[in-house]
Short mmCIF file of C-alpha atoms in Angstrom, two decimals:
data_model
loop_
_atom_site.label_atom_id
_atom_site.label_comp_id
_atom_site.label_asym_id
_atom_site.label_seq_id
_atom_site.Cartn_x
_atom_site.Cartn_y
_atom_site.Cartn_z
CA UNK A 1 8.28 -12.24 39.14
CA UNK A 2 8.32 -8.74 40.60
CA UNK A 3 5.98 -6.29 42.23
CA UNK A 4 5.62 -3.38 44.60
CA UNK A 5 3.07 -2.56 47.29
CA UNK A 6 2.11 0.77 48.81
CA UNK A 7 -0.42 2.43 51.09
CA UNK A 8 -1.22 5.98 52.15
CA UNK A 9 2.11 6.22 54.01
CA UNK A 10 4.25 5.33 50.99
CA UNK A 11 5.80 2.24 49.45
CA UNK A 12 5.98 -0.74 51.77
CA UNK A 13 9.20 -2.58 52.49
CA UNK A 14 9.41 -5.67 50.30
CA UNK A 15 11.94 -7.71 48.40
CA UNK A 16 10.05 -7.02 45.14
CA UNK A 17 9.03 -10.67 44.84
CA UNK A 18 5.44 -11.50 43.97
CA UNK A 19 5.16 -13.72 47.06
CA UNK A 20 6.19 -10.88 49.39
CA UNK A 21 3.83 -8.43 47.72
CA UNK A 22 0.95 -10.90 48.00
CA UNK A 23 1.69 -11.29 51.70
CA UNK A 24 1.60 -7.52 52.20
CA UNK A 25 -1.73 -7.32 50.40
CA UNK A 26 -3.10 -10.06 52.64
CA UNK A 27 -1.91 -8.54 55.92
CA UNK A 28 -2.62 -4.87 55.15
CA UNK A 29 -6.17 -4.24 53.88
CA UNK A 30 -5.29 -0.64 52.97
CA UNK A 31 -2.39 -1.60 50.73
CA UNK A 32 -2.35 -1.65 46.95
CA UNK A 33 0.16 -3.15 44.54
CA UNK A 34 1.28 -3.90 41.05
CA UNK A 35 2.46 -7.40 40.15
CA UNK A 36 4.20 -8.80 37.08
CA UNK A 37 3.98 -12.52 36.49
CA UNK A 38 5.26 -14.70 33.61
CA UNK A 39 2.36 -16.21 31.70
CA UNK A 40 3.20 -19.73 32.84
CA UNK A 41 2.96 -18.76 36.54
CA UNK A 42 -0.72 -19.67 36.81
CA UNK A 43 -0.44 -20.80 40.45
CA UNK A 44 0.95 -17.43 41.54
CA UNK A 45 -1.81 -15.71 39.58
CA UNK A 46 -4.49 -17.79 41.29
CA UNK A 47 -3.07 -16.97 44.73
CA UNK A 48 -2.91 -13.25 43.99
CA UNK A 49 -6.43 -13.29 42.60
CA UNK A 50 -7.70 -15.03 45.73
CA UNK A 51 -6.22 -12.33 47.99
CA UNK A 52 -7.64 -9.55 45.81
CA UNK A 53 -11.05 -11.06 45.17
CA UNK A 54 -10.59 -11.17 41.39
CA UNK A 55 -13.19 -13.20 39.54
CA UNK A 56 -12.02 -16.60 38.24
CA UNK A 57 -13.69 -15.87 34.90
CA UNK A 58 -11.43 -12.85 34.47
CA UNK A 59 -8.36 -15.04 34.96
CA UNK A 60 -9.59 -17.61 32.48
CA UNK A 61 -10.26 -14.81 30.02
CA UNK A 62 -6.62 -13.72 29.79
CA UNK A 63 -4.73 -17.02 29.80
CA UNK A 64 -5.49 -18.12 26.24
CA UNK A 65 -2.50 -17.78 23.90
CA UNK A 66 -4.73 -16.70 21.01
CA UNK A 67 -7.02 -14.49 23.04
CA UNK A 68 -7.88 -11.44 20.87
CA UNK A 69 -7.01 -7.94 22.00
CA UNK A 70 -9.84 -6.45 24.01
CA UNK A 71 -10.96 -4.34 26.95
CA UNK A 72 -13.65 -5.78 29.19
CA UNK A 73 -15.06 -5.50 32.70
CA UNK A 74 -15.94 -8.49 34.85
CA UNK A 75 -17.55 -7.32 38.07
CA UNK A 76 -15.10 -4.74 39.45
CA UNK A 77 -12.11 -6.09 37.52
CA UNK A 78 -10.75 -4.56 34.33
CA UNK A 79 -9.58 -7.19 31.85
CA UNK A 80 -7.34 -6.05 29.01
CA UNK A 81 -5.45 -8.16 26.48
CA UNK A 82 -2.77 -6.15 24.67
CA UNK A 83 0.12 -6.95 22.34
CA UNK A 84 3.76 -5.95 22.82
CA UNK A 85 5.26 -5.58 19.35
CA UNK A 86 8.88 -5.69 18.22
CA UNK A 87 10.37 -5.53 14.72
CA UNK A 88 13.55 -7.18 13.44
CA UNK A 89 14.84 -4.73 10.84
CA UNK A 90 17.28 -7.33 9.46
CA UNK A 91 14.71 -9.98 8.60
CA UNK A 92 11.63 -7.76 8.33
CA UNK A 93 9.70 -9.92 10.81
CA UNK A 94 7.23 -8.53 13.38
CA UNK A 95 6.65 -10.21 16.74
CA UNK A 96 3.54 -9.50 18.82
CA UNK A 97 3.53 -11.06 22.29
CA UNK A 98 0.44 -11.00 24.53
CA UNK A 99 0.35 -8.68 27.54
CA UNK A 100 -2.63 -9.51 29.76
CA UNK A 101 -3.75 -7.03 32.41
CA UNK A 102 -6.05 -7.45 35.39
CA UNK A 103 -6.81 -4.25 37.29
CA UNK A 104 -8.96 -4.08 40.38
CA UNK A 105 -9.45 -1.65 43.28
CA UNK A 106 -6.31 -2.93 45.03
CA UNK A 107 -3.92 -4.18 42.36
CA UNK A 108 -2.75 -4.25 38.77
CA UNK A 109 -1.57 -7.71 37.68
CA UNK A 110 0.27 -8.08 34.37
CA UNK A 111 1.05 -11.37 32.64
CA UNK A 112 3.65 -11.41 29.88
CA UNK A 113 7.05 -12.92 29.09
CA UNK A 114 9.90 -12.42 31.57
CA UNK A 115 11.84 -9.89 29.47
CA UNK A 116 8.87 -7.56 29.20
CA UNK A 117 8.04 -8.13 32.87
CA UNK A 118 11.41 -6.63 33.79
CA UNK A 119 11.03 -3.74 31.36
CA UNK A 120 7.54 -2.85 32.56
CA UNK A 121 8.61 -3.18 36.19
CA UNK A 122 11.41 -0.67 35.59
CA UNK A 123 8.89 1.76 34.07
CA UNK A 124 6.55 1.50 37.06
CA UNK A 125 9.38 1.98 39.55
CA UNK A 126 10.39 5.18 37.74
CA UNK A 127 6.79 6.39 37.98
CA UNK A 128 6.62 5.70 41.71
CA UNK A 129 5.63 9.26 42.75
CA UNK A 130 2.71 9.30 40.29
CA UNK A 131 1.56 5.88 41.50
CA UNK A 132 1.68 7.01 45.14
CA UNK A 133 -0.36 10.07 44.19
CA UNK A 134 -2.96 8.57 41.84
CA UNK A 135 -2.88 4.87 42.78
CA UNK A 136 -4.15 2.08 40.53
CA UNK A 137 -5.06 4.34 37.55
CA UNK A 138 -1.45 5.58 37.39
CA UNK A 139 -0.08 2.02 37.40
CA UNK A 140 -2.56 0.97 34.72
CA UNK A 141 -1.70 4.03 32.65
CA UNK A 142 2.02 3.22 32.88
CA UNK A 143 1.44 -0.28 31.47
CA UNK A 144 -0.84 0.78 28.61
CA UNK A 145 1.34 3.79 27.77
CA UNK A 146 4.46 1.62 27.56
CA UNK A 147 2.73 -0.84 25.23
CA UNK A 148 1.57 2.01 22.96
CA UNK A 149 5.08 3.51 23.00
CA UNK A 150 6.45 0.15 21.82
CA UNK A 151 4.06 0.30 18.85
CA UNK A 152 5.22 3.84 18.05
CA UNK A 153 8.88 2.80 18.23
CA UNK A 154 8.25 -0.12 15.86
CA UNK A 155 6.52 2.21 13.40
CA UNK A 156 9.55 4.52 13.35
CA UNK A 157 11.87 1.60 12.57
CA UNK A 158 9.53 0.33 9.86
CA UNK A 159 9.32 3.81 8.33
CA UNK A 160 13.13 3.89 8.05
CA UNK A 161 13.11 0.44 6.42
CA UNK A 162 10.46 1.50 3.90
CA UNK A 163 12.33 4.75 3.17
CA UNK A 164 15.49 2.80 2.32
CA UNK A 165 13.52 0.61 -0.06
CA UNK A 166 11.93 3.69 -1.61
CA UNK A 167 15.35 5.24 -2.24
CA UNK A 168 16.15 2.26 -4.44
CA UNK A 169 13.23 3.14 -6.71
CA UNK A 170 14.65 6.63 -7.22
CA UNK A 171 17.72 4.96 -8.74
CA UNK A 172 15.39 4.24 -11.69
CA UNK A 173 15.70 0.49 -11.40
CA UNK A 174 13.29 -2.19 -10.19
CA UNK A 175 13.98 -4.00 -6.93
CA UNK A 176 16.16 -7.08 -7.11
CA UNK A 177 14.83 -10.40 -5.78
CA UNK A 178 16.28 -9.99 -2.27
CA UNK A 179 14.80 -6.49 -1.99
CA UNK A 180 11.43 -7.71 -3.25
CA UNK A 181 11.38 -10.49 -0.63
CA UNK A 182 12.30 -8.01 2.11
CA UNK A 183 9.60 -5.60 0.92
CA UNK A 184 7.08 -8.46 1.01
CA UNK A 185 8.06 -9.32 4.60
CA UNK A 186 7.75 -5.66 5.63
CA UNK A 187 4.34 -5.50 3.97
CA UNK A 188 3.27 -8.65 5.81
CA UNK A 189 4.60 -7.17 9.07
CA UNK A 190 2.57 -4.02 8.45
CA UNK A 191 -0.58 -6.08 7.93
CA UNK A 192 0.17 -7.83 11.23
CA UNK A 193 0.80 -4.48 12.93
CA UNK A 194 -2.54 -3.11 11.73
CA UNK A 195 -4.23 -6.05 13.46
CA UNK A 196 -2.64 -4.67 16.64
CA UNK A 197 -3.15 -0.93 16.16
CA UNK A 198 -6.84 -1.18 15.23
CA UNK A 199 -8.04 -2.83 18.49
CA UNK A 200 -5.47 -0.80 20.45
CA UNK A 201 -7.29 2.36 19.36
CA UNK A 202 -10.54 0.99 20.78
CA UNK A 203 -8.90 -0.11 24.04
CA UNK A 204 -7.21 3.25 24.64
CA UNK A 205 -10.35 5.14 23.65
CA UNK A 206 -12.42 2.98 26.01
CA UNK A 207 -10.14 3.82 28.94
CA UNK A 208 -10.14 7.52 28.05
CA UNK A 209 -13.94 7.57 27.77
CA UNK A 210 -14.36 5.85 31.15
CA UNK A 211 -12.00 8.33 32.81
CA UNK A 212 -13.80 11.18 31.06
CA UNK A 213 -17.19 9.98 32.32
CA UNK A 214 -15.86 9.87 35.88
CA UNK A 215 -14.52 13.42 35.63
CA UNK A 216 -17.71 14.73 34.01
CA UNK A 217 -19.91 13.10 36.66
CA UNK A 218 -17.81 14.68 39.41
CA UNK A 219 -19.00 18.10 38.23
CA UNK A 220 -22.70 17.18 38.38
CA UNK A 221 -25.20 17.08 41.23
CA UNK A 222 -24.67 13.31 41.50
CA UNK A 223 -20.87 12.84 41.58
CA UNK A 224 -20.96 9.18 42.62
CA UNK A 225 -19.60 6.81 39.90
CA UNK A 226 -22.28 4.71 38.26
CA UNK A 227 -20.15 1.83 36.99
CA UNK A 228 -16.97 -0.06 37.84
CA UNK A 229 -14.97 1.67 35.09
CA UNK A 230 -15.63 5.13 36.51
CA UNK A 231 -15.02 3.87 40.04
CA UNK A 232 -11.65 2.30 39.18
CA UNK A 233 -10.20 5.06 36.98
CA UNK A 234 -11.25 7.92 39.25
CA UNK A 235 -11.00 11.62 38.51
CA UNK A 236 -7.34 12.41 37.99
CA UNK A 237 -6.55 10.07 35.10
CA UNK A 238 -8.47 11.83 32.32
CA UNK A 239 -5.52 13.67 30.83
CA UNK A 240 -3.21 10.65 31.02
CA UNK A 241 -5.59 8.21 29.34
CA UNK A 242 -6.64 10.82 26.77
CA UNK A 243 -2.96 11.22 25.91
CA UNK A 244 -2.57 7.45 25.48
CA UNK A 245 -5.69 7.33 23.30
CA UNK A 246 -4.26 10.13 21.16
CA UNK A 247 -0.96 8.26 20.76
CA UNK A 248 -2.78 5.04 19.88
CA UNK A 249 -4.88 6.89 17.29
CA UNK A 250 -1.78 8.44 15.72
CA UNK A 251 -0.05 5.05 15.69
CA UNK A 252 -3.03 3.53 13.88
CA UNK A 253 -3.08 6.34 11.33
CA UNK A 254 0.68 6.02 10.77
CA UNK A 255 0.34 2.27 10.25
CA UNK A 256 -2.41 2.87 7.68
CA UNK A 257 -0.31 5.53 5.95
CA UNK A 258 2.79 3.33 5.91
CA UNK A 259 0.76 0.50 4.41
CA UNK A 260 -0.37 2.85 1.63
CA UNK A 261 3.24 3.90 1.04
CA UNK A 262 4.52 0.36 0.66
CA UNK A 263 1.55 -0.51 -1.58
CA UNK A 264 2.43 2.46 -3.79
CA UNK A 265 6.03 1.32 -3.75
CA UNK A 266 4.96 -2.10 -5.01
CA UNK A 267 2.98 -0.51 -7.82
CA UNK A 268 5.89 1.79 -8.70
CA UNK A 269 8.28 -1.16 -8.73
CA UNK A 270 6.00 -3.05 -11.12
CA UNK A 271 5.72 0.03 -13.34
CA UNK A 272 9.51 0.44 -13.40
CA UNK A 273 9.91 -3.24 -14.25
CA UNK A 274 7.47 -2.82 -17.16
CA UNK A 275 9.28 0.29 -18.38
CA UNK A 276 12.63 -1.48 -18.13
CA UNK A 277 11.28 -4.47 -20.06
CA UNK A 278 9.78 -2.23 -22.74
CA UNK A 279 13.10 -0.39 -23.10
CA UNK A 280 15.01 -3.63 -23.51
CA UNK A 281 12.50 -4.96 -26.04
CA UNK A 282 12.63 -1.69 -27.99
CA UNK A 283 16.42 -1.79 -28.22
CA UNK A 284 16.42 -5.46 -29.20
CA UNK A 285 13.85 -4.72 -31.90
CA UNK A 286 15.94 -1.82 -33.23
CA UNK A 287 19.12 -3.87 -33.45
CA UNK A 288 17.21 -6.76 -35.00
CA UNK A 289 15.96 -4.39 -37.72
CA UNK A 290 19.51 -3.16 -38.39
CA UNK A 291 20.88 -6.70 -38.58
CA UNK A 292 18.03 -7.72 -40.91
CA UNK A 293 19.16 -5.27 -43.64
CA UNK A 294 22.59 -6.82 -44.41
CA UNK A 295 21.05 -10.25 -43.94
CA UNK A 296 18.48 -9.44 -46.65
CA UNK A 297 21.08 -8.07 -49.07
CA UNK A 298 23.60 -10.89 -48.58
CA UNK A 299 20.78 -13.39 -48.91
CA UNK A 300 19.79 -11.85 -52.24
CA UNK A 301 23.40 -11.96 -53.44
CA UNK A 302 23.66 -15.60 -52.46
CA UNK A 303 21.07 -16.74 -54.99
CA UNK A 304 22.31 -19.35 -57.46
CA UNK A 305 20.83 -17.51 -60.48
CA UNK A 306 22.47 -14.77 -62.55
CA UNK A 307 21.55 -11.14 -61.78
CA UNK A 308 23.04 -7.76 -62.81
CA UNK A 309 26.55 -7.64 -61.39
CA UNK A 310 26.61 -11.40 -60.74
CA UNK A 311 30.18 -12.67 -60.14
CA UNK A 312 31.72 -9.21 -60.71
CA UNK A 313 33.57 -6.71 -58.54
CA UNK A 314 31.18 -3.94 -59.55
CA UNK A 315 28.19 -5.94 -58.36
CA UNK A 316 29.92 -6.62 -55.03
CA UNK A 317 30.76 -2.93 -54.53
CA UNK A 318 27.22 -1.85 -55.38
CA UNK A 319 25.74 -4.38 -52.93
CA UNK A 320 28.25 -3.39 -50.23
CA UNK A 321 27.53 0.34 -50.62
CA UNK A 322 23.75 -0.27 -50.56
CA UNK A 323 24.13 -2.44 -47.45
CA UNK A 324 26.26 0.11 -45.56
CA UNK A 325 24.02 3.01 -46.62
CA UNK A 326 20.85 1.20 -45.53
CA UNK A 327 22.38 0.17 -42.21
CA UNK A 328 23.64 3.69 -41.42
CA UNK A 329 20.33 5.27 -42.45
CA UNK A 330 18.35 2.88 -40.27
CA UNK A 331 20.82 3.33 -37.39
CA UNK A 332 20.55 7.15 -37.48
CA UNK A 333 16.76 7.02 -37.75
CA UNK A 334 16.36 4.65 -34.80
CA UNK A 335 18.93 6.56 -32.78
CA UNK A 336 17.01 9.79 -33.20
CA UNK A 337 13.85 8.05 -32.03
CA UNK A 338 15.71 6.61 -29.00
CA UNK A 339 15.12 3.04 -30.04
CA UNK A 340 18.76 2.04 -29.66
#
């Protein structure tokens, strides 16, 4: 568990523990904070929510393991369920772990596994000046931006994996069984990734639109925010959330494009396998035709009835010359037609 609290005078002294940050939020009504909690720390989440006045329904909404990705508002609390993706290039397996976010006027609370808690906490500490300047929107932007960056990084790794598989096809040979299995796992991982990038586009676009509405309303005769989204995101987060939405859109397009590439690769691999099979069958047919000629002649000579040249050296020489001539003629003809 980790967190950090601040007010108008700067960051408050704390030991970075969630308990200490919660205490600062309780004792200083002007303070704000970000908190990272492991998903199993439900008691700590309940205590933090009590201090911050976060609706119990919002908490229930993010604790389900299979909760779909979404962006929602419950009273004045933003509820977002994201996915942190990682890709194992060795096995071709994609992992998508839930990252649940609660953002209110005084705090951003993130629930995820401990490893990602530490990574996200490091990101927010590095963005301390921006958080002091812009407050909760900057902390929320840091979390969403980091999750989108993880998707982009996974796409780059998957592109390299697909490129290596594609290079095999340029060797003019179909994929071997191990390569086919790996390609299937990458294709399955891409299908899984698209189930992340598609809702991520909507989430990022929803945040950008809310920030845009707040900025647009500020320039009108009635600058007061009309909903909780505008009130929470404020005026100075338009560019940041628009940038995240743009990155999420590009990530979704890249995932779609990569899926098309690997589908084309599958089709090309099947076509190469068919061509390879046809080539093998053509060569086998050509050699079978060549072997059939001496078989026919020797079979004729093996009859147990007299024929011209029967049981004579002349008959043997004639049959041998005819056999060699027919074989060579057929061989040259098939060779010219690239059948053997």
